GROMACS .gro file of C-alpha atoms in nm:
model
  254
    1MET     CA    1   0.008   0.002   0.012
    2PRO     CA    2   0.167   0.353  -0.092
    3PRO     CA    3   0.237   0.551   0.213
    4THR     CA    4   0.020   0.832   0.323
    5TYR     CA    5   0.124   1.204   0.446
    6ALA     CA    6  -0.018   1.440   0.682
    7ALA     CA    7  -0.235   1.660   0.532
    8ASN     CA    8  -0.078   2.006   0.620
    9ALA     CA    9   0.282   1.929   0.692
   10LEU     CA   10   0.406   2.134   0.382
   11ALA     CA   11   0.120   2.364   0.378
   12GLY     CA   12   0.253   2.718   0.257
   13LYS     CA   13   0.555   2.574   0.120
   14VAL     CA   14   0.682   2.573  -0.252
   15ALA     CA   15   0.877   2.288  -0.391
   16LEU     CA   16   1.051   2.228  -0.710
   17VAL     CA   17   1.094   1.884  -0.844
   18THR     CA   18   1.325   1.833  -1.151
   19GLY     CA   19   1.255   1.571  -1.383
   20GLY     CA   20   0.883   1.566  -1.210
   21SER     CA   21   0.688   1.414  -1.553
   22ARG     CA   22   0.719   1.045  -1.459
   23GLY     CA   23   0.859   0.760  -1.220
   24ILE     CA   24   0.997   0.889  -0.883
   25GLY     CA   25   0.959   1.289  -0.977
   26ALA     CA   26   0.582   1.233  -1.049
   27ALA     CA   27   0.550   1.066  -0.710
   28THR     CA   28   0.737   1.286  -0.532
   29ALA     CA   29   0.514   1.584  -0.667
   30ARG     CA   30   0.229   1.401  -0.571
   31ALA     CA   31   0.341   1.342  -0.207
   32LEU     CA   32   0.457   1.692  -0.159
   33ALA     CA   33   0.121   1.826  -0.286
   34GLU     CA   34  -0.056   1.556  -0.068
   35ALA     CA   35   0.127   1.705   0.220
   36GLY     CA   36   0.020   2.054   0.133
   37ALA     CA   37   0.271   2.222  -0.061
   38ASP     CA   38   0.249   2.401  -0.396
   39VAL     CA   39   0.459   2.217  -0.635
   40ALA     CA   40   0.665   2.309  -0.967
   41ILE     CA   41   0.809   2.027  -1.184
   42SER     CA   42   1.052   2.042  -1.468
   43TYR     CA   43   1.088   1.809  -1.766
   44ALA     CA   44   1.309   1.763  -2.049
   45ALA     CA   45   1.077   1.641  -2.319
   46SER     CA   46   0.783   1.488  -2.198
   47ALA     CA   47   0.562   1.782  -2.224
   48ASP     CA   48   0.225   1.587  -2.234
   49LYS     CA   49   0.311   1.379  -1.918
   50ALA     CA   50   0.456   1.687  -1.730
   51LEU     CA   51   0.093   1.839  -1.793
   52GLU     CA   52  -0.097   1.521  -1.692
   53VAL     CA   53   0.095   1.568  -1.369
   54VAL     CA   54   0.018   1.923  -1.317
   55ARG     CA   55  -0.375   1.864  -1.375
   56GLU     CA   56  -0.353   1.568  -1.088
   57LEU     CA   57  -0.162   1.791  -0.840
   58GLU     CA   58  -0.415   2.093  -0.914
   59GLY     CA   59  -0.688   1.834  -0.843
   60LEU     CA   60  -0.517   1.804  -0.491
   61THR     CA   61  -0.606   2.206  -0.437
   62VAL     CA   62  -0.278   2.318  -0.468
   63ARG     CA   63  -0.081   2.548  -0.727
   64ALA     CA   64   0.120   2.338  -0.968
   65ALA     CA   65   0.297   2.431  -1.294
   66ALA     CA   66   0.555   2.265  -1.529
   67TYR     CA   67   0.871   2.431  -1.691
   68GLN     CA   68   1.083   2.282  -1.975
   69ALA     CA   69   1.450   2.296  -1.883
   70ASP     CA   70   1.760   2.108  -1.967
   71GLN     CA   71   1.929   1.986  -1.693
   72ALA     CA   72   2.246   1.974  -1.890
   73ASP     CA   73   2.251   2.348  -1.952
   74PRO     CA   74   2.355   2.529  -1.609
   75ALA     CA   75   2.199   2.865  -1.750
   76GLN     CA   76   1.874   2.687  -1.796
   77VAL     CA   77   1.884   2.519  -1.458
   78ALA     CA   78   1.956   2.852  -1.299
   79GLY     CA   79   1.659   3.002  -1.504
   80LEU     CA   80   1.412   2.750  -1.396
   81VAL     CA   81   1.510   2.787  -1.005
   82ALA     CA   82   1.464   3.175  -1.058
   83THR     CA   83   1.155   3.166  -1.268
   84VAL     CA   84   0.985   2.921  -0.999
   85ALA     CA   85   1.061   3.127  -0.695
   86GLU     CA   86   0.903   3.454  -0.912
   87ASP     CA   87   0.600   3.256  -1.047
   88PHE     CA   88   0.546   3.096  -0.704
   89GLY     CA   89   0.647   3.417  -0.481
   90ARG     CA   90   0.895   3.173  -0.300
   91LEU     CA   91   1.114   2.870  -0.293
   92ASP     CA   92   1.151   2.631   0.024
   93ILE     CA   93   1.196   2.268  -0.122
   94LEU     CA   94   1.416   2.171  -0.399
   95VAL     CA   95   1.419   1.821  -0.505
   96ASN     CA   96   1.683   1.735  -0.771
   97ASN     CA   97   1.545   1.429  -0.909
   98ALA     CA   98   1.623   1.464  -1.293
   99GLY     CA   99   1.898   1.228  -1.416
  100VAL     CA  100   2.024   0.965  -1.670
  101SER     CA  101   2.160   0.638  -1.676
  102VAL     CA  102   2.416   0.555  -1.939
  103ASN     CA  103   2.584   0.199  -1.879
  104GLY     CA  104   2.896   0.052  -2.039
  105GLU     CA  105   3.216  -0.106  -1.951
  106VAL     CA  106   3.524   0.093  -1.878
  107ASP     CA  107   3.729  -0.106  -2.136
  108ALA     CA  108   3.476  -0.104  -2.403
  109PRO     CA  109   3.606  -0.102  -2.749
  110GLU     CA  110   3.402   0.204  -2.858
  111PRO     CA  111   3.236   0.402  -2.566
  112ASP     CA  112   2.972   0.652  -2.632
  113THR     CA  113   3.156   0.916  -2.506
  114ALA     CA  114   2.893   1.206  -2.578
  115ALA     CA  115   2.633   0.999  -2.374
  116PHE     CA  116   2.890   0.972  -2.096
  117ASP     CA  117   2.966   1.327  -2.098
  118ARG     CA  118   2.608   1.422  -2.113
  119GLN     CA  119   2.525   1.191  -1.794
  120LEU     CA  120   2.812   1.397  -1.626
  121ALA     CA  121   2.631   1.731  -1.717
  122VAL     CA  122   2.288   1.622  -1.622
  123ASN     CA  123   2.367   1.415  -1.303
  124ILE     CA  124   2.657   1.641  -1.158
  125GLY     CA  125   2.611   1.965  -1.311
  126GLY     CA  126   2.218   1.971  -1.323
  127VAL     CA  127   2.247   1.915  -0.945
  128THR     CA  128   2.498   2.137  -0.849
  129SER     CA  129   2.375   2.398  -1.048
  130ALA     CA  130   2.036   2.387  -0.930
  131ILE     CA  131   2.170   2.400  -0.538
  132ARG     CA  132   2.356   2.701  -0.606
  133ALA     CA  133   2.066   2.888  -0.769
  134ALA     CA  134   1.861   2.755  -0.493
  135SER     CA  135   2.085   2.850  -0.219
  136THR     CA  136   2.040   3.211  -0.260
  137LEU     CA  137   1.658   3.207  -0.266
  138LEU     CA  138   1.607   2.952   0.023
  139GLY     CA  139   1.515   3.079   0.362
  140GLU     CA  140   1.539   2.950   0.722
  141GLY     CA  141   1.376   2.603   0.707
  142GLY     CA  142   1.489   2.547   0.340
  143ARG     CA  143   1.516   2.204   0.237
  144ILE     CA  144   1.737   2.069  -0.057
  145ILE     CA  145   1.701   1.694  -0.141
  146THR     CA  146   1.874   1.503  -0.403
  147VAL     CA  147   1.775   1.155  -0.546
  148GLY     CA  148   2.085   0.960  -0.556
  149SER     CA  149   2.165   0.574  -0.617
  150GLY     CA  150   2.283   0.298  -0.359
  151LEU     CA  151   2.548   0.238  -0.667
  152ALA     CA  152   2.728   0.545  -0.536
  153SER     CA  153   2.836   0.315  -0.235
  154ARG     CA  154   2.841  -0.019  -0.395
  155PRO     CA  155   2.862  -0.041  -0.772
  156SER     CA  156   2.783  -0.395  -0.790
  157PHE     CA  157   2.703  -0.439  -1.131
  158PRO     CA  158   2.950  -0.440  -1.445
  159GLY     CA  159   2.923  -0.134  -1.660
  160VAL     CA  160   2.799   0.128  -1.410
  161ALA     CA  161   3.113   0.271  -1.323
  162ASP     CA  162   3.043   0.595  -1.481
  163TYR     CA  163   2.672   0.632  -1.352
  164ALA     CA  164   2.805   0.550  -0.997
  165ALA     CA  165   3.059   0.789  -1.012
  166THR     CA  166   2.804   1.058  -1.068
  167LYS     CA  167   2.581   0.959  -0.783
  168ALA     CA  168   2.900   0.956  -0.566
  169ALA     CA  169   2.991   1.291  -0.654
  170ILE     CA  170   2.652   1.463  -0.548
  171VAL     CA  171   2.683   1.284  -0.242
  172ALA     CA  172   3.010   1.460  -0.177
  173TYR     CA  173   2.877   1.791  -0.284
  174SER     CA  174   2.566   1.774  -0.073
  175LYS     CA  175   2.778   1.690   0.239
  176GLY     CA  176   2.979   2.004   0.161
  177ALA     CA  177   2.675   2.208   0.080
  178ALA     CA  178   2.536   2.130   0.415
  179LEU     CA  179   2.831   2.253   0.581
  180ASP     CA  180   2.816   2.614   0.383
  181LEU     CA  181   2.426   2.643   0.447
  182ALA     CA  182   2.369   2.494   0.803
  183PRO     CA  183   2.409   2.857   0.948
  184ARG     CA  184   2.118   2.966   0.760
  185GLY     CA  185   1.892   2.692   0.892
  186ILE     CA  186   1.896   2.532   0.546
  187THR     CA  187   1.950   2.134   0.504
  188VAL     CA  188   2.092   1.952   0.241
  189ASN     CA  189   2.058   1.551   0.205
  190VAL     CA  190   2.073   1.277  -0.043
  191ILE     CA  191   1.816   0.973  -0.076
  192GLN     CA  192   2.013   0.678  -0.189
  193SER     CA  193   1.759   0.473  -0.381
  194GLY     CA  194   1.778   0.108  -0.456
  195SER     CA  195   1.603  -0.069  -0.742
  196VAL     CA  196   1.275   0.122  -0.824
  197THR     CA  197   1.012   0.030  -1.076
  198THR     CA  198   0.988   0.318  -1.340
  199ASP     CA  199   0.942   0.288  -1.703
  200MET     CA  200   1.338   0.352  -1.726
  201ASN     CA  201   1.413   0.039  -1.509
  202PRO     CA  202   1.071  -0.213  -1.523
  203GLN     CA  203   1.053  -0.467  -1.261
  204ASP     CA  204   1.027  -0.716  -1.530
  205GLY     CA  205   1.322  -0.581  -1.727
  206PRO     CA  206   1.636  -0.782  -1.873
  207THR     CA  207   1.801  -0.722  -1.533
  208SER     CA  208   1.525  -0.773  -1.295
  209GLU     CA  209   1.638  -1.113  -1.126
  210VAL     CA  210   1.956  -0.988  -1.067
  211GLN     CA  211   1.846  -0.662  -0.931
  212ARG     CA  212   1.606  -0.845  -0.687
  213ALA     CA  213   1.885  -1.078  -0.595
  214ALA     CA  214   2.092  -0.783  -0.464
  215ASN     CA  215   1.879  -0.648  -0.182
  216ALA     CA  216   1.736  -0.838   0.095
  217MET     CA  217   1.388  -0.788   0.035
  218ARG     CA  218   1.394  -0.958  -0.301
  219ARG     CA  219   1.189  -0.709  -0.468
  220TYR     CA  220   1.191  -0.363  -0.651
  221GLY     CA  221   1.057  -0.062  -0.444
  222CYS     CA  222   0.788   0.170  -0.586
  223PRO     CA  223   0.829   0.525  -0.652
  224GLU     CA  224   0.601   0.614  -0.357
  225GLU     CA  225   0.844   0.449  -0.119
  226ILE     CA  226   1.109   0.695  -0.232
  227ALA     CA  227   0.865   0.980  -0.226
  228ALA     CA  228   0.793   0.901   0.151
  229GLY     CA  229   1.139   0.968   0.225
  230ILE     CA  230   1.177   1.286   0.057
  231VAL     CA  231   0.865   1.399   0.193
  232PHE     CA  232   1.004   1.340   0.558
  233LEU     CA  233   1.325   1.506   0.457
  234ALA     CA  234   1.129   1.796   0.347
  235SER     CA  235   0.918   1.824   0.638
  236PRO     CA  236   1.010   2.015   0.977
  237ALA     CA  237   1.042   1.654   1.147
  238ALA     CA  238   1.381   1.643   0.968
  239SER     CA  239   1.507   1.989   1.068
  240PHE     CA  240   1.821   1.818   1.268
  241ILE     CA  241   1.933   1.611   0.975
  242THR     CA  242   2.169   1.758   0.720
  243GLY     CA  243   2.462   1.614   0.520
  244THR     CA  244   2.360   1.256   0.520
  245THR     CA  245   2.241   0.998   0.289
  246LEU     CA  246   1.886   0.810   0.347
  247ASN     CA  247   1.907   0.451   0.214
  248ILE     CA  248   1.575   0.345   0.079
  249ASP     CA  249   1.698   0.018  -0.090
  250GLY     CA  250   1.509  -0.299   0.031
  251GLY     CA  251   1.819  -0.381   0.206
  252PHE     CA  252   2.075  -0.341  -0.054
  253PHE     CA  253   2.318  -0.264   0.217
  254ALA     CA  254   2.198  -0.518   0.461
   0.00000   0.00000   0.00000
C-alpha cells in the first residue's frame, strides 16, 4: 500500500521537483502536494506527461506548474529555479530528481563518450547548478534533497562505473553544501535509492532478477516509497538532519 502523508505538514511551502513528469519525480510531486505544498516540476521532453502531472496536482487543491529545462545546461537550470521562485512568490524545497543512466564497461572498445559526457552534465552539473541557484533563494527551514543511488557506495553490477561516479559526486557535494548552508537553517541531504520500478527500469526488465537478488527484500521498490523519504526530509520533522544519505533500498546494504 502506498504511504500516506500528513495533510498539512507542508502547507504554505513551495517545492520544485526536477524531472517531475514521470517515475520517482512524479510520485514525489504528488506526495509533496498531498502534504500541502505548492509544486513546480521540470521536464526535458515529456510535455504531455508533465501537464498530466500538473492537472493531477491541481486536483489536490494546490498550485502547480510545469517548466521545460535541460538539466545539462547550467543557465537553463539557474533560470528554472529563479522563474519558479518568481512565479510562486518563494521557494522552500528543492528536489533534484532529474537524471540519466548510461551504462558501459570502462574497457569497451567503442564507448559512447558523448552520452557519458551528457550524463556527467545532467547528473552532476544539473544538481550543482540547481543547488547554487536555490541556495540564494531559500530561507530558514529550506530543504534541498537530491535523489541518488545506492550504486554510489556499492557499484555492484558491471558497466555502472560512470553512473555510480556521478551519484557518488553528488553525495560529496551535498555534504559540503550542508556545511555551507547550515548557518542559515537550510538542510541538504541525499536519498540513495535501490532498484525502483519505473519505465526506465521496469521490474520485469532484462536485469530484474539480478537486481532483486541484490537486496534483502528480493523485490523492487515503488516510486511512492522513495517519495515518502523525500517528504520526510522536506518536513519540519527532519530539521536536525543534514549532510547525510538516507538509504531506501530494500536492504541493498544489509
